[in-house]
Amino acid sequence: MAWVTVECMALAIRATGLVKKYGDVVALDGLDLEVEQGTVMGLLGPNGAGKTTAVRVLTTLLRPDSGRAEVAGVDVLARPKELRRRIGVSGQYAAVDEHLTGFENLDMVGRLYHLGAGASRARARELLAQFDLAHAAERVVKGWSGGMRRRLDLAGALVARPPVLFLDEPTTGLDPRGRVGMWDVIEDLVRGGTTLLLTTQYLEEADRLADRIAVIDQGRVIALGTADELKSQVGGERIEVVVSTEEQLEPARREAALLCIDQPSVDERDRRVTVPVAGGTRDLVELLGRLDRAGIEVLEAGLRRPTLDDVFMSLTGHHAEAEQAGEVSDDPDDSDDSDDSEGVA
Amino acid sequence: MSAVAEAVSDAAVITRRNLRKILRVPDVLVFTTLSPIMFVLLFAYVFGGAIGTQDTGVGYREFLIAGVFTQTVVFGSTFTGYSLAEDLQKGIIDRFRSLPMSTSSVVVGRTVSDIGINVVSLFVMSVTGLIVGWRIRTSVLEAVAAYVLILLFAFAISWIMAAVALTVRTPEVVNNASFIVIFPLTFCANTFVSTSTLPGPLETFANWNPVSSVTQAARELFGNVDPDAPVPDAWPMQHPEVYTLIWVVIILVVFVPLSIRLYQRAASR
Ligand SMILES: Nc1ncnc2c1ncn2[C@@H]1O[C@H](COP(=O)(O)OP(=O)(O)O)[C@@H](O)[C@H]1O
Ligand SMILES: [Mg+2]
C-alpha cells in the first residue's frame, strides 16, 4: 500500500513520525515530511531546531527512536546500503580528507561507489572542473579555503549522480560572495532534475532556492508551503516606518496599533516600527497622516510583502535568525556534534 | 560485484588512502622510520654496554635486534588505534558512512595499511641493524619466515588496538590506555634480557608472553641464538613459532568480528 502511494505521488522523500531523543533533548519530535520528485524542499529553522538530525536520519547516518522514512523508494531503516547508492549527502561540516588532494578525494569516493577506476577518475576530473576546483586538483586539501572545501564536499555528494540530494546548511560559514556562488551551483544542479532537501537558517536562502518550505522548530514541522503561501498565511502586508528619535518610537507604535491587524513590532536599534496591515497603500497614507499630525518625524516609510522572518515571528513568537551569533565555521576538524555524544545507546 | 569482491575492493581503497598519509603527515613518517632507527641505536649503544655482559649466547647487539623489531611493531599497533579514533572524529567519516561501501572496510583498510607501515619500519630497522653489526646467519627463507611471523603478530595486535579505539573513540585516550598494557607486555619479556635473569613469577610470565615467543622465533629464524645455549624450559619457548601462531589465530578470531561490530555501532549513531 505504502509503495503504491509513493509511486502515484512521485514522492522522493517521505518521513512519518520521526522521533529522536538525546537524553532529555528531543531533537525530532514526530517529524513528518514529504518531498515530491524533482523539487527542492527547504527545511528552515533556527539553530537546534533539528535540521541536522532530520538529514542524518534520512541519509542512514542516524537511527531514529521511532518513525518511518522512505527515500527514492527505498526504506531508510530496512535497506540502508541500498539507499546509499541513490543519495548524495553534503553535511554541515565538510566531509573531506584533508591529507588527500582534491582529485584523490573524489576519485576515492567514486571507487567506494564502485564506479570502477576509469570512471572514477573521469568523474573526479569532471566535477573538479564543474566546481571550479581544477586549479587545486593536485593540492592537498589541508591548505584549501572553507569555500573550496565546501564545494569539494558537494562534489563528493554528486559523484554517483544521485537522484536525491541532501544539503545541510550549504552556505553556513561562507562569506557573502561564497554564498552567492554556492546558490548558483545549487540552482544549476536543480535544473538537471535532482530532488533536493536543503536545510538553512537563512530565510533569504530558502526563499531563493526552495520550491516548498517546511518551517521546523523544536523537532517538528510548524508550517509548510511555498514561500508565497507561507507569506499569505501570515496575512496582509507590512508597513515599515523609521522615526528620527527613540522618544518617538512609542507614540508611533501607538498610532500604528490603531490601524493594524496584528500587534506592530518595534526595532529599537533601527528605530523602526513594523505594522501588519490589510489595506495596503491606503493604510500607508493613513498612517503617515496620523504620524504627521502627532508631530512624529518619519525618516523612511514603505510598504512590503511579508518576509519569511515575519512568518517565523508569527508562528513561533521569536525571530528565526536570532541565534546567528553562534555561526559555525566549516573547519573540517570539527566533528559533527552528534559524532561523539555520550550516553546515546 | 559480489559482496566479498566489494569488501576487498573497498578495503583496498581505504588502505591506499591510509598509505598516502605516510609521506604526507610528518608525524607518521617520523613514527614509521625515525623512531625505529632511534630504538636500534639506543639499545645498541646505551643499554648494550650495561646489559651486554650477561649470558645471551651471542653478541648482545645480535640478541637485541629481534627484540627491538617486536617491540617496535607492538608499539606501532597503537598507531592503528590512534588513527582509527582520529578518523572517527574527522569529517571524512561522515562521507564514508554515507557511501554504499562495505562496513568492514574502514577497519580492515586500517589494519592492512599498518602492515605496510610495519614493513617500512622493519626494513629501516634491518638496515640500521646491519650497520651496527647485526647479521642474518640462516637462509633467506628462514629470514622471510621471521619477518612474516613478526608482521602477523603485529597485525593481530593491531586488531586489539582497533577494538580499543572503537570503544574509547578519543585518540589521546587510546594512546594512554594502550601504553599501560603495551609497556609491561614488551618489557616483561625476552626482548632485551634473557628471561632467566627475571625473578620467579616474572620469568614464568615472560616465558608465556607471546611477545617473548615472537622474539624467540625470530631470533632462531635469523640465527641470532647460540645453538648450544639452553632454551628456557617452558613450552612456548620450546615451540615459539607454533605458540605465536596460536595466539595470532585466537586474537584474530575474537577481535576481527568484534572490531567490525564496534565500528558498525560507532558508525550508526
Ligand atoms: N549528539 C547529540 N547529543 C546530544 N544532543 C544533540 C546531539 N545532536 C543534536 N543534539 C541536540 O538536538 C537538537 C537538534 O539538533 P540539530 O539537529 O543539530 O539542530 P539544527 O541542525 O537544526 O541546528 C539540539 O538541541 C541539539 O543540541
Ligand atoms: Mg545543523
XYZ file of C-alpha atoms and ligand atoms in Angstrom:
642
model
C 0.000 0.000 0.000
C 2.686 2.424 1.036
C 4.605 1.629 -2.123
C 1.648 2.375 -4.368
C 1.154 5.757 -2.760
C 4.776 6.629 -3.262
C 4.613 5.782 -6.943
C 1.407 7.741 -7.524
C 2.544 10.912 -5.890
C 6.103 10.505 -7.126
C 7.499 11.245 -3.716
C 11.253 11.234 -3.446
C 11.240 11.587 0.330
C 8.599 10.556 2.774
C 9.088 10.606 6.505
C 6.417 9.833 9.066
C 6.552 10.446 12.783
C 10.326 10.595 13.143
C 11.411 10.819 16.763
C 14.962 11.119 18.006
C 15.900 11.924 21.585
C 19.271 12.670 23.083
C 18.660 12.086 26.756
C 16.179 14.790 27.695
C 16.653 16.721 24.483
C 14.028 15.897 21.882
C 15.811 16.603 18.600
C 12.985 15.243 16.430
C 9.507 15.268 17.867
C 7.362 13.371 15.368
C 8.650 14.957 12.184
C 6.560 14.382 9.044
C 7.859 15.373 5.663
C 7.013 14.724 2.017
C 9.092 15.893 -0.902
C 7.975 15.416 -4.475
C 10.410 14.177 -7.062
C 12.366 16.847 -8.872
C 11.540 19.583 -6.392
C 13.514 21.488 -3.802
C 12.343 21.329 -0.228
C 13.799 23.874 2.144
C 13.978 22.855 5.774
C 14.040 26.175 7.543
C 14.689 26.602 11.209
C 16.966 28.223 13.767
C 19.970 26.573 15.370
C 18.939 23.487 17.317
C 15.618 23.072 15.506
C 16.510 19.513 14.483
C 17.518 20.076 10.851
C 20.793 18.169 11.013
C 19.194 15.341 12.948
C 16.490 15.054 10.279
C 19.070 14.937 7.489
C 21.146 12.346 9.321
C 18.162 10.107 9.858
C 17.069 10.379 6.219
C 20.578 9.596 4.986
C 21.057 6.488 7.186
C 23.669 8.147 9.389
C 21.472 8.029 12.464
C 18.762 5.633 13.578
C 15.599 7.314 14.843
C 13.954 6.117 18.048
C 10.740 5.688 16.105
C 9.092 6.616 12.852
C 9.475 5.551 9.243
C 11.124 7.003 6.209
C 11.408 6.196 2.527
C 13.819 7.945 0.236
C 13.977 7.322 -3.510
C 11.550 4.449 -2.974
C 13.858 2.712 -0.502
C 13.041 2.099 3.138
C 15.723 4.019 5.043
C 15.784 1.752 8.080
C 15.372 -1.589 6.348
C 17.790 -1.172 3.415
C 20.351 1.463 4.312
C 23.053 0.238 1.956
C 20.677 0.132 -0.979
C 19.655 3.687 -0.190
C 23.237 4.925 0.000
C 23.656 4.082 -3.688
C 20.905 6.559 -4.557
C 21.578 9.566 -2.418
C 24.222 12.206 -2.061
C 24.883 13.996 1.216
C 26.788 17.115 1.994
C 26.733 17.707 5.715
C 27.063 20.802 7.798
C 30.818 20.196 8.101
C 32.835 19.341 5.025
C 33.374 15.572 4.899
C 36.672 15.634 3.030
C 40.050 14.095 3.783
C 42.485 16.910 4.286
C 45.581 14.824 3.649
C 44.391 13.861 0.182
C 44.338 16.130 -2.844
C 41.078 17.326 -4.336
C 41.373 14.757 -7.103
C 42.217 11.908 -4.720
C 39.233 12.754 -2.551
C 36.736 12.482 -5.396
C 38.487 9.513 -7.003
C 38.279 7.659 -3.684
C 34.573 8.416 -3.365
C 33.998 7.151 -6.924
C 35.738 3.891 -6.180
C 33.756 3.454 -2.982
C 30.587 3.870 -5.077
C 32.099 1.017 -7.165
C 32.179 3.063 -10.350
C 35.455 1.434 -11.378
C 38.890 3.020 -11.697
C 38.492 4.690 -15.097
C 35.028 6.067 -14.477
C 36.013 7.297 -11.014
C 38.953 9.241 -12.384
C 36.922 10.736 -15.209
C 34.084 11.742 -12.905
C 36.540 13.311 -10.445
C 38.048 15.468 -13.206
C 34.631 16.426 -14.481
C 33.408 17.523 -11.045
C 36.594 19.430 -10.240
C 36.099 21.395 -13.443
C 32.390 21.902 -12.806
C 33.020 23.264 -9.319
C 35.860 25.488 -10.369
C 38.422 23.465 -8.434
C 40.528 22.167 -11.320
C 43.379 24.516 -10.434
C 43.614 22.942 -6.960
C 43.069 19.355 -8.071
C 46.586 18.203 -7.205
C 46.905 20.187 -3.984
C 46.326 18.631 -0.595
C 43.006 19.855 0.834
C 44.640 20.954 4.101
C 45.583 24.310 2.568
C 42.207 24.971 0.959
C 39.763 27.707 1.964
C 36.466 26.934 3.632
C 34.519 27.710 0.473
C 36.671 25.381 -1.620
C 36.266 22.551 0.882
C 32.551 23.102 0.868
C 32.447 22.831 -2.926
C 34.608 19.716 -2.842
C 32.270 18.182 -0.305
C 29.282 18.975 -2.501
C 31.139 17.472 -5.466
C 31.702 14.343 -3.337
C 27.959 14.096 -2.823
C 27.392 14.204 -6.593
C 29.945 11.611 -7.707
C 27.366 8.902 -8.388
C 24.818 11.345 -9.889
C 22.280 10.599 -7.149
C 18.615 11.333 -7.890
C 18.107 12.633 -4.351
C 20.458 15.082 -2.732
C 20.698 16.349 0.858
C 22.498 19.568 1.671
C 22.771 20.569 5.315
C 23.318 24.317 5.620
C 25.384 24.518 2.457
C 26.237 28.189 2.890
C 26.712 28.492 6.641
C 30.175 29.841 7.313
C 30.692 31.119 3.786
C 31.292 34.771 3.067
C 28.596 36.595 1.039
C 30.419 36.013 -2.234
C 30.875 32.314 -1.489
C 27.202 32.130 -0.581
C 26.022 33.574 -3.887
C 28.443 31.271 -5.720
C 27.005 28.267 -3.908
C 23.460 29.353 -4.751
C 24.355 29.445 -8.432
C 25.846 25.962 -8.210
C 22.767 24.607 -6.452
C 20.385 26.235 -8.939
C 22.299 24.585 -11.786
C 22.008 21.195 -10.122
C 18.323 21.508 -9.574
C 17.745 22.457 -13.183
C 19.053 18.972 -14.001
C 16.069 17.407 -12.200
C 17.684 16.369 -8.927
C 15.406 16.230 -5.906
C 16.929 18.353 -3.195
C 16.376 18.606 0.517
C 18.117 21.698 1.742
C 18.387 22.922 5.302
C 19.071 26.501 6.135
C 18.823 29.131 8.823
C 18.661 31.838 6.192
C 15.224 32.935 5.126
C 16.592 34.553 2.030
C 18.221 31.291 1.026
C 15.078 29.202 1.399
C 13.105 31.851 -0.463
C 15.556 31.819 -3.335
C 16.248 28.087 -3.702
C 13.259 26.146 -2.407
C 10.009 25.283 -4.208
C 8.418 24.451 -0.894
C 9.482 25.293 2.616
C 8.975 23.340 5.811
C 9.477 25.586 8.791
C 10.769 23.483 11.641
C 11.096 24.344 15.263
C 11.867 22.046 18.186
C 11.858 18.926 16.068
C 8.577 19.288 14.248
C 7.213 20.977 11.158
C 5.216 24.004 12.219
C 4.356 25.340 8.775
C 4.577 24.073 5.229
C 4.096 25.591 1.827
C 5.624 27.703 -0.885
C 7.269 30.924 0.190
C 4.219 32.792 -1.099
C 1.782 30.529 0.710
C 3.662 30.989 3.950
C 3.669 34.713 3.482
C -0.036 34.895 2.776
C -0.637 32.639 5.778
C 0.678 35.488 7.876
C -1.787 37.734 6.128
C -1.568 41.247 4.760
C 1.393 43.403 4.048
C 3.867 45.237 6.225
C 4.306 48.956 6.630
C 7.704 49.912 7.923
C 8.441 53.377 9.218
C 11.693 54.641 10.632
C 11.363 57.557 13.012
C 14.030 60.158 13.740
C 14.437 59.778 17.514
C 13.997 56.986 20.025
C 11.440 59.003 22.034
C 9.121 58.987 19.039
C 9.056 55.201 18.820
C 6.389 54.662 21.465
C 3.946 57.316 20.159
C 4.496 55.954 16.645
C 3.726 52.440 17.831
C 0.526 53.646 19.486
C -0.649 55.385 16.317
C 0.178 52.280 14.275
C -1.657 49.956 16.639
C -4.896 51.780 15.806
C -4.998 50.544 12.237
C -3.059 47.293 12.134
C -4.470 43.772 12.083
C -1.840 42.339 14.436
C 0.489 43.878 17.007
C 3.103 46.183 15.483
C 6.684 45.266 16.308
C 9.365 47.745 17.283
C 13.036 47.525 16.496
C 14.738 49.988 18.836
C 18.177 49.831 17.325
C 16.959 50.797 13.868
C 14.124 52.958 15.307
C 11.763 51.022 13.086
C 8.109 50.162 13.588
C 6.720 47.284 11.538
C 2.954 47.263 11.097
C 0.942 44.391 9.602
C -1.942 45.917 7.661
C -4.785 44.737 5.493
C -5.390 47.897 3.497
C -2.129 48.260 1.584
C -1.272 51.764 0.315
C -4.426 53.276 1.798
C -3.211 52.299 5.238
C 0.223 53.667 4.462
C -1.196 57.059 3.568
C -3.466 56.960 6.604
C -0.607 56.106 8.977
C 1.694 58.771 7.558
C -1.092 61.322 8.031
C -1.567 60.303 11.656
C 2.137 60.422 12.399
C 2.375 63.840 10.801
C -0.487 65.185 12.907
C 1.134 63.710 16.034
C 4.324 65.605 15.186
C 6.404 62.480 14.651
C 9.194 62.897 12.136
C 9.383 59.983 9.696
C 12.736 59.352 8.031
C 11.710 56.390 5.935
C 8.433 54.696 5.133
C 7.477 51.833 2.893
C 5.100 49.008 2.177
C 6.378 45.485 1.659
C 5.116 41.957 1.410
C 5.759 39.831 4.490
C 9.118 38.057 4.564
C 9.817 34.622 5.909
C 11.122 36.244 9.057
C 7.643 37.641 9.619
C 6.326 34.135 9.085
C 8.657 32.776 11.690
C 7.851 35.573 14.072
C 4.143 34.988 13.872
C 4.475 31.183 14.086
C 6.913 30.916 16.953
C 6.997 34.316 18.599
C 10.714 34.636 18.033
C 12.917 35.613 15.135
C 14.334 32.829 13.013
C 17.710 34.436 12.730
C 18.103 35.489 16.332
C 20.794 32.931 17.060
C 23.182 33.799 14.303
C 25.897 34.804 16.733
C 27.000 31.197 17.082
C 27.628 30.800 13.385
C 29.749 27.760 12.776
C 32.999 27.663 10.928
C 33.487 24.851 8.494
C 36.780 23.677 9.874
C 36.890 20.034 8.833
C 38.451 19.107 12.153
C 35.246 19.966 13.926
C 33.433 16.749 14.216
C 29.725 16.881 13.897
C 28.125 17.396 17.255
C 26.360 14.078 17.127
C 29.513 12.102 16.434
C 30.857 11.950 19.860
C 27.981 12.115 22.226
C 27.863 10.320 25.497
C 25.015 8.341 26.848
C 23.482 7.553 23.496
C 22.518 3.937 23.086
C 30.446 -7.227 -7.888
C 29.828 -9.799 -5.217
C 29.759 -8.688 -1.600
C 33.166 -10.244 -0.974
C 34.749 -8.637 -4.036
C 33.262 -5.312 -2.955
C 34.595 -5.691 0.559
C 38.081 -6.450 -0.774
C 37.966 -3.578 -3.238
C 36.702 -1.119 -0.593
C 39.367 -2.185 1.894
C 41.991 -1.717 -0.821
C 40.761 1.828 -1.487
C 40.961 2.687 2.214
C 44.377 1.035 2.508
C 45.710 3.138 -0.317
C 44.283 6.268 1.234
C 45.974 5.461 4.561
C 49.323 4.668 2.962
C 49.355 8.013 1.156
C 49.458 9.703 4.522
C 52.774 8.105 5.445
C 54.520 10.508 3.129
C 52.242 13.474 3.777
C 51.904 13.621 7.525
C 55.314 14.287 9.082
C 54.321 12.622 12.358
C 53.615 9.376 10.591
C 56.861 9.441 8.677
C 58.851 10.084 11.858
C 56.911 7.413 13.663
C 57.485 4.905 10.882
C 61.155 5.481 10.159
C 62.994 7.672 12.636
C 61.788 6.228 15.894
C 62.699 2.638 14.913
C 66.202 3.821 13.975
C 66.398 5.558 17.322
C 65.366 2.410 19.147
C 68.020 0.289 17.449
C 70.757 2.817 18.173
C 69.560 3.490 21.705
C 69.559 -0.140 22.702
C 72.732 -0.997 20.816
C 74.836 1.772 22.298
C 73.150 2.954 25.517
C 71.821 -0.244 27.053
C 74.076 -2.563 25.079
C 77.067 -1.705 27.236
C 75.238 -2.310 30.508
C 73.180 -5.362 29.626
C 75.610 -6.833 27.152
C 77.712 -8.600 29.729
C 75.038 -11.148 30.589
C 74.981 -14.600 29.097
C 72.908 -14.334 25.931
C 74.994 -16.799 23.949
C 75.684 -14.372 21.104
C 76.797 -10.746 20.940
C 74.218 -8.508 22.620
C 73.512 -6.433 19.561
C 72.727 -9.563 17.649
C 70.497 -10.673 20.515
C 68.619 -7.451 20.888
C 67.650 -6.687 17.265
C 64.787 -9.201 17.136
C 63.600 -7.747 20.450
C 63.632 -4.228 19.037
C 61.729 -5.452 15.960
C 58.979 -6.980 18.077
C 58.807 -4.083 20.488
C 58.566 -1.555 17.662
C 55.751 -3.280 15.805
C 53.791 -3.858 19.010
C 54.194 -0.181 19.924
C 53.208 0.577 16.353
C 49.810 -1.015 16.891
C 48.819 1.990 18.992
C 49.085 3.925 15.774
C 46.306 1.748 14.354
C 44.093 2.649 17.256
C 45.077 6.280 17.256
C 44.412 6.733 13.536
C 41.109 4.932 13.706
C 39.908 7.053 16.629
C 41.103 10.121 14.780
C 39.235 9.122 11.624
C 36.069 8.684 13.669
C 36.351 12.309 14.768
C 37.131 13.754 11.365
C 34.604 14.906 8.831
C 35.602 12.236 6.325
C 33.947 9.502 8.391
C 30.546 11.001 7.512
C 31.393 10.655 3.842
C 32.392 7.018 4.360
C 29.218 6.351 6.267
C 27.037 7.822 3.564
C 28.602 5.654 0.852
C 27.416 2.177 -0.164
C 30.742 0.737 0.907
C 31.338 -2.392 2.886
C 31.126 -1.616 6.609
C 34.238 -3.661 7.374
C 36.448 -1.733 5.006
C 37.425 1.190 7.223
C 38.796 -1.129 9.919
C 40.243 -3.699 7.519
C 41.861 -0.941 5.458
C 43.372 0.486 8.623
C 44.927 -2.735 9.896
C 46.124 -3.742 6.442
C 47.775 -0.398 5.765
C 49.506 -0.722 9.117
C 51.145 -3.896 7.805
C 52.608 -1.620 5.134
C 53.840 0.781 7.799
C 55.402 -2.126 9.685
C 57.143 -3.354 6.538
C 58.734 0.072 6.165
C 59.714 0.139 9.848
C 61.191 -3.375 9.703
C 63.170 -2.507 6.597
C 64.588 0.638 8.175
C 65.440 -1.208 11.386
C 67.073 -4.067 9.494
C 69.349 -1.706 7.598
C 70.240 0.116 10.809
C 70.825 -3.238 12.487
C 73.129 -4.400 9.727
C 75.127 -1.182 10.107
C 75.622 -1.693 13.847
C 76.684 -5.312 13.392
C 73.524 -7.444 13.350
C 73.592 -10.340 10.877
C 71.152 -12.893 9.473
C 73.009 -16.190 9.818
C 70.462 -18.511 8.248
C 68.783 -18.781 4.849
C 66.670 -16.206 3.035
C 63.665 -18.445 3.522
C 64.075 -18.555 7.287
C 64.639 -14.816 7.447
C 61.463 -14.236 5.435
C 59.619 -16.568 7.797
C 60.863 -14.481 10.742
C 59.628 -11.238 9.165
C 56.277 -12.779 8.250
C 55.787 -14.040 11.789
C 56.533 -10.600 13.252
C 54.152 -8.962 10.760
C 51.390 -11.465 11.503
C 51.730 -10.888 15.205
C 51.678 -7.120 14.735
C 48.592 -7.463 12.509
C 46.783 -9.394 15.245
C 47.734 -6.866 17.930
C 46.547 -4.009 15.737
C 43.072 -5.569 15.700
C 43.079 -5.429 19.501
C 44.005 -1.772 19.328
C 41.264 -1.201 16.765
C 38.736 -2.588 19.240
C 40.152 -0.364 21.992
C 39.951 2.688 19.742
C 36.385 1.949 18.673
C 35.410 1.628 22.313
C 37.036 4.775 23.724
C 36.906 6.836 20.482
C 39.364 9.516 21.575
C 42.847 9.377 20.027
C 44.669 10.577 23.157
C 42.849 8.132 25.396
C 43.723 5.315 23.001
C 47.379 6.229 23.327
C 47.364 6.372 27.094
C 45.251 3.279 27.579
C 47.325 1.152 25.253
C 50.683 2.112 26.732
C 49.571 0.857 30.119
C 49.226 -2.576 28.537
C 51.979 -2.440 25.984
C 54.854 -1.375 28.200
C 54.671 -4.332 30.594
C 53.934 -6.676 27.727
C 57.011 -5.700 25.750
C 59.386 -5.307 28.698
C 58.337 -8.326 30.792
C 59.637 -10.481 28.004
C 62.838 -11.681 26.435
C 63.001 -8.618 24.193
C 66.040 -7.040 25.869
C 67.128 -9.547 28.506
C 67.112 -13.297 28.672
C 64.087 -14.457 30.697
C 66.304 -16.465 33.044
C 67.507 -13.177 34.559
C 63.974 -12.288 35.716
C 62.708 -13.112 39.227
C 60.422 -16.197 39.602
C 56.844 -15.172 38.708
C 58.057 -12.617 36.184
C 60.139 -15.290 34.497
C 57.089 -17.523 34.128
C 55.029 -14.606 32.799
C 57.785 -13.705 30.356
C 58.134 -17.276 29.123
C 54.398 -17.475 28.374
C 54.185 -13.944 26.988
C 53.556 -14.118 23.222
C 55.889 -11.151 22.769
C 58.660 -13.462 24.002
C 57.656 -16.261 21.672
C 57.653 -13.985 18.614
C 61.041 -12.652 19.606
C 62.396 -16.129 20.332
C 61.085 -17.439 16.996
C 62.609 -14.518 15.098
C 65.949 -14.960 16.859
C 66.039 -18.630 15.963
C 64.984 -17.985 12.377
C 67.601 -15.228 11.961
C 70.226 -17.475 13.561
C 70.766 -14.994 16.372
C 70.919 -17.636 19.125
C 73.733 -19.828 20.246
C 72.670 -23.349 19.169
C 74.359 -24.793 22.253
C 72.784 -22.390 24.737
C 69.826 -23.827 26.655
C 66.340 -22.661 25.658
C 64.133 -21.730 28.664
C 62.270 -24.688 29.985
C 58.759 -23.611 29.032
C 56.610 -24.994 26.223
C 56.125 -21.637 24.444
C 59.871 -21.067 24.349
C 60.466 -24.586 23.071
C 57.883 -24.150 20.291
C 57.864 -20.374 19.692
C 56.503 -20.440 16.102
C 53.532 -22.661 16.920
C 52.804 -20.791 20.151
C 52.880 -17.457 18.322
C 50.592 -18.683 15.567
C 48.099 -19.982 18.118
C 47.963 -16.503 19.649
C 47.591 -14.853 16.257
C 44.659 -17.091 15.353
C 42.925 -16.632 18.709
C 43.324 -12.862 18.620
C 42.043 -12.580 15.062
C 39.079 -14.881 15.661
C 37.991 -12.763 18.619
C 38.932 -9.256 17.587
C 38.173 -9.108 13.856
C 34.431 -9.675 14.276
C 34.408 -7.637 17.469
C 36.111 -4.623 15.913
C 33.912 -4.709 12.835
C 30.822 -4.796 15.040
C 32.149 -1.966 17.167
C 32.762 0.066 14.025
C 29.249 -0.544 12.791
C 27.915 0.597 16.147
C 30.126 3.656 16.206
C 29.063 4.398 12.647
C 25.308 4.058 13.056
C 24.890 6.768 15.654
N 24.762 14.022 19.615
C 23.939 14.800 20.300
N 23.871 14.697 21.638
C 23.032 15.448 22.350
N 22.212 16.366 21.823
C 22.234 16.543 20.492
C 23.102 15.774 19.664
N 22.907 16.152 18.380
C 21.964 17.116 18.412
N 21.557 17.351 19.669
C 20.516 18.302 20.090
O 19.374 18.076 19.317
C 18.767 19.292 18.939
C 18.682 19.377 17.431
O 19.984 19.485 16.905
P 20.301 19.613 15.363
O 19.553 18.578 14.614
O 21.773 19.610 15.211
O 19.712 21.042 15.032
P 19.999 22.011 13.808
O 20.757 21.251 12.774
O 18.658 22.437 13.348
O 20.791 23.151 14.360
C 19.605 20.388 19.558
O 19.009 20.770 20.761
C 20.918 19.737 19.809
O 21.563 20.307 20.911
Mg 22.588 21.655 11.944
